[in-house]
Amino acid sequence: MATRWGICSAGKISHDFLVALKTLPATEHQAVAIAARDLARAQDYAQKHGIPRAYGSYEELARDPDVDVVYVGVIHPEHLPVGQLFLGAGKPVLLEKPLGMNAAEVRELVQLARSREVFLMEAYWTRFFPASERLHSLLSQGALGELNVVRAEFGAPLSGCPRIMQKELGGGALLDIGCYCVQFATMVFGERPESILASGFLQPTGVDETLSVILNYRGKRQAVITCSVLTWLPNQAAISGTKGIIQLPSEMWSPTELVVNGQHEEFSLPPPSQPLNFPKSTGLRYEAQHVRQCLLKGLKESPMVSLAHSELVASILDEVRRQVGVTYSQDRA
């Protein structure tokens, strides 16, 4: 049977997720319902994407008995309450990153998912790209020997987007794009850093606009991260070890190319059936495939993006924000 998806929110990323689902067999994935707080917008998306049911509230979607799993693409401050709504209703959830505004919110969601024995995964789509699968394979084979240094950067001119610049909307470079770099380093080293050094600049609104982070790990291993919402960066990542280097030469959050000790490997994506809001978004198909496999196996969390992994990433983000001076109303003393 096909996995029946409910879509929570009719925003840009939800559109791209729906386009990505269309690249997969309809016998395996179907979008059966969409909810938005504006019913007309949900109906517009339903018509555009061939979805049979549209709701004007998230609660109606949570009550839909024909929904197997919900993709949640709301703004950052809504992740906790909306995630709680669906998990409380017993719905498996694929929740966009960051899972919560801070580590405390992430822990709340994790505890609820575990207590209700419901699947929950943070939607770090990067982890499921074919290029990422190849990267994981190379690292597990010891292709680089002992790992020493990770570098990652994500920068784009996003200052014209209110969601990025406004604190009450969960804005800031770190939570929106820098988290991909922190997640990448955490994927490579797989443990909590021994020390975190962060420095950056804030907007007048109090959100971070540009920052750099050094994560020092035991054994003299290090990750160096830069993110910015003011300007383009090279947007590359690299992993260096005693036996060589693997580079992600462009758009490290949606990789379609690896350079392994100078040898190029390319991984194509299927073309979209409709225009996309973000580059390479048909790559969202891979996380959808992974979620389906997890559900078919009866898993309550992903072995690739575990809940412990999400908690670790969130705790690093918290410390980085503390050092650069970014606080949100969701932060508790």
mmCIF file of C-alpha atoms in Angstrom, residues 117-313:
data_model
loop_
_atom_site.group_PDB
_atom_site.id
_atom_site.type_symbol
_atom_site.label_atom_id
_atom_site.label_comp_id
_atom_site.label_asym_id
_atom_site.label_seq_id
_atom_site.Cartn_x
_atom_site.Cartn_y
_atom_site.Cartn_z
ATOM 1 C CA GLU A 117 5.436 5.481 20.673
ATOM 2 C CA VAL A 118 5.006 7.535 17.500
ATOM 3 C CA PHE A 119 7.585 8.055 14.743
ATOM 4 C CA LEU A 120 9.322 11.449 14.668
ATOM 5 C CA MET A 121 12.164 12.626 12.435
ATOM 6 C CA GLU A 122 13.803 15.978 11.848
ATOM 7 C CA ALA A 123 13.786 16.708 8.117
ATOM 8 C CA TYR A 124 17.490 17.073 7.397
ATOM 9 C CA TRP A 125 16.999 16.119 3.764
ATOM 10 C CA THR A 126 20.758 16.367 3.106
ATOM 11 C CA ARG A 127 21.354 13.034 4.817
ATOM 12 C CA PHE A 128 19.389 11.079 2.238
ATOM 13 C CA PHE A 129 20.759 12.370 -1.062
ATOM 14 C CA PRO A 130 22.551 9.690 -3.112
ATOM 15 C CA ALA A 131 25.748 11.751 -2.785
ATOM 16 C CA SER A 132 25.337 11.668 0.999
ATOM 17 C CA GLU A 133 24.740 7.923 0.932
ATOM 18 C CA ARG A 134 27.993 7.552 -0.994
ATOM 19 C CA LEU A 135 29.743 9.807 1.501
ATOM 20 C CA HIS A 136 28.496 7.712 4.433
ATOM 21 C CA SER A 137 29.724 4.574 2.686
ATOM 22 C CA LEU A 138 33.189 6.006 2.113
ATOM 23 C CA LEU A 139 33.499 7.163 5.717
ATOM 24 C CA SER A 140 32.302 3.825 7.100
ATOM 25 C CA GLN A 141 34.874 2.055 4.930
ATOM 26 C CA GLY A 142 37.621 4.211 6.413
ATOM 27 C CA ALA A 143 38.430 5.755 3.037
ATOM 28 C CA LEU A 144 39.872 8.866 4.692
ATOM 29 C CA GLY A 145 41.640 7.101 7.526
ATOM 30 C CA GLU A 146 41.446 9.003 10.797
ATOM 31 C CA LEU A 147 39.237 12.064 10.392
ATOM 32 C CA ASN A 148 40.832 15.376 11.385
ATOM 33 C CA VAL A 149 39.058 18.452 10.036
ATOM 34 C CA VAL A 150 35.593 19.301 8.737
ATOM 35 C CA ARG A 151 34.753 22.581 7.022
ATOM 36 C CA ALA A 152 31.249 23.661 6.022
ATOM 37 C CA GLU A 153 29.660 26.925 4.956
ATOM 38 C CA PHE A 154 26.237 28.132 3.926
ATOM 39 C CA GLY A 155 25.636 31.704 2.877
ATOM 40 C CA ALA A 156 22.998 33.375 0.726
ATOM 41 C CA PRO A 157 21.533 36.914 0.481
ATOM 42 C CA LEU A 158 18.286 36.361 2.386
ATOM 43 C CA SER A 159 17.929 39.674 4.201
ATOM 44 C CA GLY A 160 14.859 40.557 2.135
ATOM 45 C CA CYS A 161 12.912 37.651 3.637
ATOM 46 C CA PRO A 162 10.965 38.732 6.763
ATOM 47 C CA ARG A 163 10.992 35.187 8.148
ATOM 48 C CA ILE A 164 14.792 35.324 8.251
ATOM 49 C CA MET A 165 15.115 38.769 9.793
ATOM 50 C CA GLN A 166 12.363 38.807 12.427
ATOM 51 C CA LYS A 167 13.038 37.274 15.817
ATOM 52 C CA GLU A 168 9.377 36.482 16.494
ATOM 53 C CA LEU A 169 9.343 34.361 13.320
ATOM 54 C CA GLY A 170 12.382 32.375 14.459
ATOM 55 C CA GLY A 171 14.786 34.207 12.179
ATOM 56 C CA GLY A 172 18.559 34.183 12.047
ATOM 57 C CA ALA A 173 21.302 32.572 10.006
ATOM 58 C CA LEU A 174 22.042 29.774 12.459
ATOM 59 C CA LEU A 175 18.558 28.303 12.848
ATOM 60 C CA ASP A 176 17.694 28.671 9.181
ATOM 61 C CA ILE A 177 20.847 27.628 7.333
ATOM 62 C CA GLY A 178 23.771 27.293 9.739
ATOM 63 C CA CYS A 179 22.091 24.280 11.311
ATOM 64 C CA TYR A 180 22.912 22.324 8.135
ATOM 65 C CA CYS A 181 26.602 22.899 8.780
ATOM 66 C CA VAL A 182 26.361 21.905 12.445
ATOM 67 C CA GLN A 183 24.391 18.808 11.459
ATOM 68 C CA PHE A 184 27.054 17.933 8.879
ATOM 69 C CA ALA A 185 29.865 18.138 11.438
ATOM 70 C CA THR A 186 27.803 16.115 13.906
ATOM 71 C CA MET A 187 27.165 13.461 11.265
ATOM 72 C CA VAL A 188 30.905 13.162 10.586
ATOM 73 C CA PHE A 189 32.234 13.119 14.156
ATOM 74 C CA GLY A 190 29.176 11.578 15.809
ATOM 75 C CA GLU A 191 29.728 13.002 19.269
ATOM 76 C CA ARG A 192 29.503 16.130 21.388
ATOM 77 C CA PRO A 193 32.378 18.579 20.887
ATOM 78 C CA GLU A 194 34.632 19.231 23.848
ATOM 79 C CA SER A 195 34.495 22.978 23.245
ATOM 80 C CA ILE A 196 32.554 25.449 21.127
ATOM 81 C CA LEU A 197 33.864 28.844 20.039
ATOM 82 C CA ALA A 198 31.436 31.161 18.238
ATOM 83 C CA SER A 199 31.625 34.728 16.988
ATOM 84 C CA GLY A 200 29.250 36.728 14.844
ATOM 85 C CA PHE A 201 27.201 39.802 14.121
ATOM 86 C CA LEU A 202 23.557 40.552 14.818
ATOM 87 C CA GLN A 203 20.875 42.468 12.971
ATOM 88 C CA PRO A 204 19.158 45.371 14.783
ATOM 89 C CA THR A 205 16.242 42.938 15.229
ATOM 90 C CA GLY A 206 18.477 40.759 17.422
ATOM 91 C CA VAL A 207 18.882 37.817 15.050
ATOM 92 C CA ASP A 208 22.282 36.651 13.823
ATOM 93 C CA GLU A 209 23.260 37.664 10.303
ATOM 94 C CA THR A 210 26.765 36.204 9.968
ATOM 95 C CA LEU A 211 28.670 33.905 12.284
ATOM 96 C CA SER A 212 31.539 31.456 12.450
ATOM 97 C CA VAL A 213 31.888 28.512 14.783
ATOM 98 C CA ILE A 214 34.777 26.253 15.755
ATOM 99 C CA LEU A 215 33.831 22.884 17.228
ATOM 100 C CA ASN A 216 36.757 21.131 18.900
ATOM 101 C CA TYR A 217 36.471 17.380 19.446
ATOM 102 C CA ARG A 218 38.548 14.941 21.447
ATOM 103 C CA GLY A 219 41.650 13.692 19.680
ATOM 104 C CA LYS A 220 42.494 17.134 18.249
ATOM 105 C CA ARG A 221 39.704 17.020 15.667
ATOM 106 C CA GLN A 222 37.961 20.164 14.552
ATOM 107 C CA ALA A 223 35.000 21.465 12.566
ATOM 108 C CA VAL A 224 34.954 25.032 11.229
ATOM 109 C CA ILE A 225 31.607 26.486 10.179
ATOM 110 C CA THR A 226 30.520 29.790 8.650
ATOM 111 C CA CYS A 227 27.006 30.917 7.788
ATOM 112 C CA SER A 228 25.511 34.192 6.584
ATOM 113 C CA VAL A 229 22.182 35.535 5.396
ATOM 114 C CA LEU A 230 23.801 38.670 3.949
ATOM 115 C CA THR A 231 25.884 37.294 1.106
ATOM 116 C CA TRP A 232 26.752 34.295 -0.990
ATOM 117 C CA LEU A 233 29.487 32.020 0.317
ATOM 118 C CA PRO A 234 31.150 29.244 -1.702
ATOM 119 C CA ASN A 235 28.723 26.871 0.062
ATOM 120 C CA GLN A 236 31.151 24.002 0.090
ATOM 121 C CA ALA A 237 32.004 21.336 2.632
ATOM 122 C CA ALA A 238 35.040 19.150 3.066
ATOM 123 C CA ILE A 239 36.153 16.284 5.267
ATOM 124 C CA SER A 240 39.889 15.757 5.688
ATOM 125 C CA GLY A 241 41.606 12.708 7.122
ATOM 126 C CA THR A 242 44.971 11.001 7.255
ATOM 127 C CA LYS A 243 44.287 9.279 3.904
ATOM 128 C CA GLY A 244 42.777 12.123 1.907
ATOM 129 C CA ILE A 245 39.905 14.531 1.460
ATOM 130 C CA ILE A 246 36.278 14.407 0.333
ATOM 131 C CA GLN A 247 34.787 17.659 -0.940
ATOM 132 C CA LEU A 248 31.198 18.693 -1.540
ATOM 133 C CA PRO A 249 31.989 21.417 -4.067
ATOM 134 C CA SER A 250 28.675 23.266 -4.128
ATOM 135 C CA GLU A 251 25.420 23.590 -2.149
ATOM 136 C CA MET A 252 26.560 21.259 0.617
ATOM 137 C CA TRP A 253 23.016 21.032 1.987
ATOM 138 C CA SER A 254 21.770 19.428 -1.265
ATOM 139 C CA PRO A 255 24.838 17.675 -2.690
ATOM 140 C CA THR A 256 24.844 16.214 -6.195
ATOM 141 C CA GLU A 257 28.611 15.966 -6.563
ATOM 142 C CA LEU A 258 31.519 14.596 -4.557
ATOM 143 C CA VAL A 259 35.232 15.002 -5.163
ATOM 144 C CA VAL A 260 37.036 12.076 -3.563
ATOM 145 C CA ASN A 261 40.790 12.637 -3.528
ATOM 146 C CA GLY A 262 40.476 14.595 -6.767
ATOM 147 C CA GLN A 263 38.083 12.164 -8.466
ATOM 148 C CA HIS A 264 34.689 13.638 -9.372
ATOM 149 C CA GLU A 265 31.482 11.685 -8.820
ATOM 150 C CA GLU A 266 28.120 13.096 -9.923
ATOM 151 C CA PHE A 267 24.600 12.167 -8.830
ATOM 152 C CA SER A 268 21.664 13.434 -10.879
ATOM 153 C CA LEU A 269 18.241 14.392 -9.538
ATOM 154 C CA PRO A 270 14.923 13.768 -11.294
ATOM 155 C CA PRO A 271 13.447 16.844 -12.989
ATOM 156 C CA PRO A 272 10.466 18.579 -11.352
ATOM 157 C CA SER A 273 6.995 18.491 -12.888
ATOM 158 C CA GLN A 274 6.326 22.051 -11.648
ATOM 159 C CA PRO A 275 8.573 25.040 -10.934
ATOM 160 C CA LEU A 276 10.344 24.821 -7.571
ATOM 161 C CA ASN A 277 10.802 27.487 -4.915
ATOM 162 C CA PHE A 278 14.251 26.229 -3.907
ATOM 163 C CA PRO A 279 17.042 24.636 -5.967
ATOM 164 C CA LYS A 280 17.257 20.847 -6.176
ATOM 165 C CA SER A 281 14.070 20.345 -4.172
ATOM 166 C CA THR A 282 13.199 17.112 -5.959
ATOM 167 C CA GLY A 283 15.886 15.785 -3.611
ATOM 168 C CA LEU A 284 13.247 15.915 -0.875
ATOM 169 C CA ARG A 285 12.064 12.619 -2.380
ATOM 170 C CA TYR A 286 14.868 10.744 -0.644
ATOM 171 C CA GLU A 287 13.815 11.646 2.888
ATOM 172 C CA ALA A 288 10.234 10.706 1.979
ATOM 173 C CA GLN A 289 11.463 7.305 0.793
ATOM 174 C CA HIS A 290 13.393 6.871 4.030
ATOM 175 C CA VAL A 291 10.377 7.731 6.174
ATOM 176 C CA ARG A 292 8.264 5.195 4.274
ATOM 177 C CA GLN A 293 10.851 2.493 4.914
ATOM 178 C CA CYS A 294 11.006 3.380 8.608
ATOM 179 C CA LEU A 295 7.209 3.158 8.904
ATOM 180 C CA LEU A 296 7.065 -0.145 7.020
ATOM 181 C CA LYS A 297 9.623 -1.554 9.487
ATOM 182 C CA GLY A 298 7.670 -0.242 12.471
ATOM 183 C CA LEU A 299 10.486 2.069 13.574
ATOM 184 C CA LYS A 300 9.742 4.984 15.906
ATOM 185 C CA GLU A 301 12.760 7.010 14.829
ATOM 186 C CA SER A 302 15.240 7.121 11.973
ATOM 187 C CA PRO A 303 18.556 5.285 12.274
ATOM 188 C CA MET A 304 20.042 7.988 10.012
ATOM 189 C CA VAL A 305 18.730 11.116 11.769
ATOM 190 C CA SER A 306 18.071 9.773 15.244
ATOM 191 C CA LEU A 307 16.318 11.724 17.945
ATOM 192 C CA ALA A 308 19.549 11.733 19.954
ATOM 193 C CA HIS A 309 21.275 13.269 16.931
ATOM 194 C CA SER A 310 18.637 16.016 16.799
ATOM 195 C CA GLU A 311 19.049 16.672 20.526
ATOM 196 C CA LEU A 312 22.830 16.949 20.144
ATOM 197 C CA VAL A 313 22.589 19.359 17.209
#
